[in-house]
Structure formats: structure tokens, C-alpha cells
Short mmCIF file of C-alpha atoms in Angstrom, two decimals:
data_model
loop_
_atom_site.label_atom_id
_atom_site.label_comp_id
_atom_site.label_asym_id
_atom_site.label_seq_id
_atom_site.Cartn_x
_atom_site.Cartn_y
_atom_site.Cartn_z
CA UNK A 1 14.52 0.62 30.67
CA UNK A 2 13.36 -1.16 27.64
CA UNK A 3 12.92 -4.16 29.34
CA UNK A 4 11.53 -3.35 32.16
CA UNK A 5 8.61 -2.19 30.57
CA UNK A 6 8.59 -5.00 28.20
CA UNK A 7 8.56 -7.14 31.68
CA UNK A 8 5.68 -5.16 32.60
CA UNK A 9 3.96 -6.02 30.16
CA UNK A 10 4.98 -9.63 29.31
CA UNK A 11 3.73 -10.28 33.48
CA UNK A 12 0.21 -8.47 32.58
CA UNK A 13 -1.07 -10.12 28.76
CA UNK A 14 1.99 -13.09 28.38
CA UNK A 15 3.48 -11.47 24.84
CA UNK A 16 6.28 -13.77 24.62
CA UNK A 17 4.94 -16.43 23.22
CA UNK A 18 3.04 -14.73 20.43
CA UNK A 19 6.82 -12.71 19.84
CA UNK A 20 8.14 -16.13 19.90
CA UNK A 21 5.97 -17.03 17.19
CA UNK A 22 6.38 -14.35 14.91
CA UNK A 23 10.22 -14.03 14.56
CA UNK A 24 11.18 -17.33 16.24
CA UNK A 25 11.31 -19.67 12.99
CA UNK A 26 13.75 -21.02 10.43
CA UNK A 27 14.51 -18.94 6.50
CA UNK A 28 15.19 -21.09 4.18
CA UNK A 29 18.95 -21.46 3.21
CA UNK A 30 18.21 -20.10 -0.25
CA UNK A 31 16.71 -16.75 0.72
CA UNK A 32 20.14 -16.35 2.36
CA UNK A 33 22.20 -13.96 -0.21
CA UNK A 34 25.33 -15.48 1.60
CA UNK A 35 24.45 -18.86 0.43
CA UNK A 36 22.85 -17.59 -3.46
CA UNK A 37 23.71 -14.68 -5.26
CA UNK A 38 19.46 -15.22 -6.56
CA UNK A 39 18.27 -14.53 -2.52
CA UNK A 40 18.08 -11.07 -3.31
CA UNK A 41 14.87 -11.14 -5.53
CA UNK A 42 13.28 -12.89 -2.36
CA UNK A 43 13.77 -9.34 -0.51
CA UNK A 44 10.81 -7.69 -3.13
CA UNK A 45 7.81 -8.72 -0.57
CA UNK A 46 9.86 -7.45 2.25
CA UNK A 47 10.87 -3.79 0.75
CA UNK A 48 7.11 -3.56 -0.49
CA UNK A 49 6.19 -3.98 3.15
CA UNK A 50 8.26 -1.28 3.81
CA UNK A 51 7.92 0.90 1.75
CA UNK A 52 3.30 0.77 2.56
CA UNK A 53 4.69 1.21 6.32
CA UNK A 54 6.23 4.33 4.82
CA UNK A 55 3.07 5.23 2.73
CA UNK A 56 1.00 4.79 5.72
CA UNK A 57 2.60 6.75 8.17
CA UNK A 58 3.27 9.78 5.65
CA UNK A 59 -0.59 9.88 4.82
CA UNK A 60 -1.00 10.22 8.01
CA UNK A 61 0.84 13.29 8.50
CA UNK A 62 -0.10 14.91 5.11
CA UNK A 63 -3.76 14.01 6.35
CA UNK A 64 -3.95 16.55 9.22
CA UNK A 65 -3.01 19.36 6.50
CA UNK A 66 -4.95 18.44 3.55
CA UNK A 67 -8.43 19.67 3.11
CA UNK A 68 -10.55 17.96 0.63
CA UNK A 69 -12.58 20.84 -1.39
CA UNK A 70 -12.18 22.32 -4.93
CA UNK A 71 -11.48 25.56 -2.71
CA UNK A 72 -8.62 24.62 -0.35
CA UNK A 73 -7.17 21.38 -1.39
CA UNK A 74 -4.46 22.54 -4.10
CA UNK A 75 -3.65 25.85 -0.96
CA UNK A 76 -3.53 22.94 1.69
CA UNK A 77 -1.00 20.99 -0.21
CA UNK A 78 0.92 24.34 -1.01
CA UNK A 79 1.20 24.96 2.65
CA UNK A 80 1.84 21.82 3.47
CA UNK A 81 5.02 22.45 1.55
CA UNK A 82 5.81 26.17 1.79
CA UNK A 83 4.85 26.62 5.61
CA UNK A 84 5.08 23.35 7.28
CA UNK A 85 8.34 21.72 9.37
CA UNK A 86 9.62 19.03 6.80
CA UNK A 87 6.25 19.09 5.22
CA UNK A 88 8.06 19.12 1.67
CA UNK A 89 9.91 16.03 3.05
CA UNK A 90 7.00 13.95 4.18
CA UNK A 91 4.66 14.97 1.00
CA UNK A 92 7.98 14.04 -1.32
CA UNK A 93 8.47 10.78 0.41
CA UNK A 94 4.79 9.77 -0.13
CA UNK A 95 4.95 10.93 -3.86
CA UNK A 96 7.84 9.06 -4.58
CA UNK A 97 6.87 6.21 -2.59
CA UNK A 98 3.95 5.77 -4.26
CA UNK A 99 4.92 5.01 -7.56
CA UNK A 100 8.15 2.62 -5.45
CA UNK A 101 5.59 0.26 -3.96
CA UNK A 102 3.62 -0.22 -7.39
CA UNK A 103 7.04 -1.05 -8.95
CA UNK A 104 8.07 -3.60 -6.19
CA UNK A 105 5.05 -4.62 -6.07
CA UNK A 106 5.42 -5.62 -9.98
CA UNK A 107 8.43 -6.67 -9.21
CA UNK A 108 7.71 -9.07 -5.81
CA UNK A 109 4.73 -10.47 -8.59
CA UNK A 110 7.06 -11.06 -11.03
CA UNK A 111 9.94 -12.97 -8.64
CA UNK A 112 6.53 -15.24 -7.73
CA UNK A 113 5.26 -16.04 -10.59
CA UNK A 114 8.95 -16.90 -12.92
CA UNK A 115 9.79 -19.12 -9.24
CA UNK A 116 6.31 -21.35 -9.59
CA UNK A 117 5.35 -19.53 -6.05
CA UNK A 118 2.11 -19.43 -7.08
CA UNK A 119 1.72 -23.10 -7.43
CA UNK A 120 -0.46 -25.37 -4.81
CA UNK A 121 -0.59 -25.23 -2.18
CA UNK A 122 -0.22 -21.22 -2.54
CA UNK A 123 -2.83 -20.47 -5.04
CA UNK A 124 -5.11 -18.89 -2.52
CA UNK A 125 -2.20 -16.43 -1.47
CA UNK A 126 -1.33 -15.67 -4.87
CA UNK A 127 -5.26 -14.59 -5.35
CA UNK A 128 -4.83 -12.24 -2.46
CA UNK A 129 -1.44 -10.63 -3.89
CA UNK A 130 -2.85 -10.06 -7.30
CA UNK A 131 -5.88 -8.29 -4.87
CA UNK A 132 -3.33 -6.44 -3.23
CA UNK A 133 -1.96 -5.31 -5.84
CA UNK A 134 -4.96 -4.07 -7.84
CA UNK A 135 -5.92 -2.49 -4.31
CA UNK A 136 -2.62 -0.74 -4.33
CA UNK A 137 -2.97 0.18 -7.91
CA UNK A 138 -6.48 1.81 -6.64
CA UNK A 139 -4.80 3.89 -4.26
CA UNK A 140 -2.24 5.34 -6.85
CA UNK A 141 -5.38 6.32 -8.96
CA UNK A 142 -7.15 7.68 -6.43
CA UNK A 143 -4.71 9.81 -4.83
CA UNK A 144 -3.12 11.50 -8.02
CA UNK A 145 -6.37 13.66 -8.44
CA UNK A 146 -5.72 15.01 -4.30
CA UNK A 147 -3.52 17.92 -5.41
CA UNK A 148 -5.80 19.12 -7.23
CA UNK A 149 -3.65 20.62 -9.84
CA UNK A 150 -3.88 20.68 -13.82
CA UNK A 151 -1.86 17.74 -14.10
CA UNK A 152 -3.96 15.57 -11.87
CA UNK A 153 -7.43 16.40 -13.27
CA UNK A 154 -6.81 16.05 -17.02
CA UNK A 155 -4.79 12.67 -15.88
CA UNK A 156 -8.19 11.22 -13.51
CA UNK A 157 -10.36 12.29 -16.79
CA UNK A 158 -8.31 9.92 -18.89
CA UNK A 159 -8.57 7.15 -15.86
CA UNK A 160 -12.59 7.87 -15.18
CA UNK A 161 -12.70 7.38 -19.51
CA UNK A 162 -11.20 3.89 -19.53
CA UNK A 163 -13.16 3.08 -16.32
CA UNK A 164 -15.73 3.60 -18.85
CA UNK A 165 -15.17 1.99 -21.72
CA UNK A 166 -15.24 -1.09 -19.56
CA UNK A 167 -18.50 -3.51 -21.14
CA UNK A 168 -21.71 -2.95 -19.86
CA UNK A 169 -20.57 -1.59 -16.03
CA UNK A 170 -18.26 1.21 -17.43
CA UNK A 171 -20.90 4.12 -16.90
CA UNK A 172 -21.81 3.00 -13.95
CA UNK A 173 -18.22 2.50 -12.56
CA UNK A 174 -17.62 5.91 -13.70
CA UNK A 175 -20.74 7.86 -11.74
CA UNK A 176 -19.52 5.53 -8.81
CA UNK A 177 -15.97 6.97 -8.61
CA UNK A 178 -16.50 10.80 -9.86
CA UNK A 179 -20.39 11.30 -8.59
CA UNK A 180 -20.88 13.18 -11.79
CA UNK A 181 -20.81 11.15 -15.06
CA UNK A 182 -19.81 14.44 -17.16
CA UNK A 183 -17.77 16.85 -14.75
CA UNK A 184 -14.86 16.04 -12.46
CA UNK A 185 -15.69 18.23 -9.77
CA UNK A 186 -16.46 18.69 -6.05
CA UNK A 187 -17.90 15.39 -5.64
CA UNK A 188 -15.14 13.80 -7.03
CA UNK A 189 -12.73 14.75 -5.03
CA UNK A 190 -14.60 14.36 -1.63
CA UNK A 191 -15.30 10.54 -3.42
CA UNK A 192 -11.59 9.48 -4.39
CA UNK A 193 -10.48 11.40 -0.63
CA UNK A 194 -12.81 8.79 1.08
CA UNK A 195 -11.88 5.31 -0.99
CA UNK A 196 -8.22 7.01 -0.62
CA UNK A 197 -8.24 7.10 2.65
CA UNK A 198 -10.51 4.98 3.88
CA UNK A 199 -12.04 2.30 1.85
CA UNK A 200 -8.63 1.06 0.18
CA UNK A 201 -7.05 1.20 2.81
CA UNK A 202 -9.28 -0.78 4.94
CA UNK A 203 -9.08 -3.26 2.02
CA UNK A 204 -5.70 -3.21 2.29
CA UNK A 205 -5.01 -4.09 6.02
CA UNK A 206 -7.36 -7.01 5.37
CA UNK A 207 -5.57 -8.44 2.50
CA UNK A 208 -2.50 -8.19 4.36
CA UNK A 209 -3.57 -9.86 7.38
CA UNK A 210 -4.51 -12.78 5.57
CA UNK A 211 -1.28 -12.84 3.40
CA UNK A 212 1.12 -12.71 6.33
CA UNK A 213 -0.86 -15.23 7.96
CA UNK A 214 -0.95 -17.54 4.65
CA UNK A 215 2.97 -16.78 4.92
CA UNK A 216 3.23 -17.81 8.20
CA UNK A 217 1.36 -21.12 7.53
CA UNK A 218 2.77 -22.11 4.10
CA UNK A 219 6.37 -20.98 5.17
CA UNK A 220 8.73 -19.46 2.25
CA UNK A 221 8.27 -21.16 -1.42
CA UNK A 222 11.54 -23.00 -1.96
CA UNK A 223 13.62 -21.76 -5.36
CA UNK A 224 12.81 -22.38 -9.13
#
């Protein structure tokens, strides 16, 4: 069945040579754990992919619940887990999973940086990882105030503070992200919803794009 429609589709827009492209090439023998104990660190970019698939798709869900207003947003999210099929289940994966990626993230930096991955001709891909990972970083702040619960305003208050202690742009950063420069309040919230879900993640799929195409070009640094 499978094939058939994948026939049907290859005969209409020619997809097999663009498939052919994408998974038809060689891994280098020392990404190969059965060839080096060390190939495992190499699997930090993959599982971070991964795991964002996972963050994406579970947004997605928790989005069609969640309702972005002082008045609602902390009873949305309550539902969400009290009256909702596996709603507990999808909300826990993308609470866990959002502190996972910023680790393997850290961790897929790290495994570049100590194997001279960042190193020409890669230094434009490296810029766009340390992107995606402050982009990434953005979208943990941003979506720890969503619940809307004790923990997560007097924690966005001690993020919007440091935003603003930043030289000469701090103040302004601050009014930019909260809307209010001395209450975290409605606009907040509708603010860090929209770069949440839209404007990081947009960022995000971008940065991506061009590092799986960098990958693609540059192939798969070689070891330390």
C-alpha cells in the first residue's frame, strides 16, 4: 500500500532523487559506535533534533487548549491536565523536554567545540548553532511564564531584571518583552505567548534549514 502511493507520487513531482539525496550518502567510519567506543558523543545533534520534533509537535497539541489571558491561562493548563485524554502526558513530555533539548543542546556544543568542529571551513555553521541555541534558550524563557502560576511569575521577574541590567539597551529590552517596564501583567503574557509561539519559532526553522543544509555540504567533521 505504502508504495503504491509513494509510486503515485514519485510518477507526479519525481521525489526520488531529492530522497536519494538526503539519506543516500556515506557516515564517516568514526561516528560508527561499532568502530569507536567515542561515536556516541556524535549522536548529541541527532537526539537534539529529536527531541525539538518532540517539542514541536507537543506545542502543538497543548496550543489548541491553552488560552493566553491573566483570566484563563493557569484554568486552561489545569484542564488541559485534569480533563483532557493524555493531556497530562503531552504537557509532561513538553515540560520535561524542554529543559532535555537545552541540555543536549549544551551538550552537542560542547562535543563541537572539545573536537575542533568549529574550525574552517565550519565557522559559519558554528555561528548558526550558537544562534540556535540562544534561540532555544529564548523559548525556555519565554514559555516558563505560560502557566501562569506563582512559580513562573516571580521566576520571569528575575529574567525581565537581568534583561535589564544589560548596558544601555536593558530598559528597553525589558518594555520590549513584558510591555510594562514595572508590572508583569496581561501584556506580558499575550507578548512572551506570541515570540513563544511564533517569532522563535520561526527563527528557529530558519536556523535549522541553513544548518542541515551547511551539514549536508560540509559533510560530518572528522574526530579530534
Amino acid at each position: 500500500m505504502l508504495n503504491r502511493i509513494y509510486d503515485w507520487i514519485d510518477d507526479r513531482i519525481d521525489i526520488t532523487p531529492i530522497w536519494r539525496d538526503v539519506a543516500d550518502h556515506e557516515v564517516p567510519e568514526h561516528v560508527n559506535p561499532a568502530y569507536h567506543f567515542s561515536a556516541f558523543v556524535y549522536c548529541f545533534g541527532g537526539l537534539t533534533f529529536f527531541i525539538t520534533v518532540i517539542q514541536i509537535l507537543s506545542g502543538m497539541f497543548l496550543t489548541m487548549y491553552y488560552v493566553p489571558d491573566i483570566i484563563n491561562a493557569w484554568n486552561s493548563v489545569y484542564f488541559l491536565q485534569q480533563d483532557v485524554a493524555a493531556g497530562v502526558i503531552v504537557r509532561g513530555m513538553h515540560h520535561w523536554g524542554a529543559s532535555l533539548v537545552v541540555v543536549m543542546m549544551f551538550l552537542h556544543t560542547l562535543r563541537v567545540f572539545f573536537t575542533g568542529a568549529y574550525k574552517s571551513p565550519r565557522e559559519l555553521n558554528w555561528v548558526v548553532g550558537v544562534l540556535l541555541f540562544a534561540v532555544m534558550l529564548g523559548l525556555a524563557f519565554t514559555g516558563y511564564l505560560l502557566p501562569w502560576d506563582m512559580k513562573a511569575l516571580f521566576a520571569t521577574k528575575v529574567g525581565l531584571d537581568i534583561a535589564e541590567s544589560v548596558p544601555f539597551i536593558g530598559e528597553w529590552i525589558k518594555t520590549l518583552l513584558a510591555g510594562d517596564s514595572t508590572i508583569i501583567g496581561a501584556q506580558t503574557l499575550t507578548r512572551f505567548f506570541a515570540i513563544h509561539v511564533f517569532f522563535l519559532p520561526a527563527a528557529l526553522f530558519v536556523l535549522m534549514a541553513i544548518h542541515f543544509i551547511l551539514i549536508r555540504r560540509q559533510g560530518i567533521s572528522g574526530p579530534l
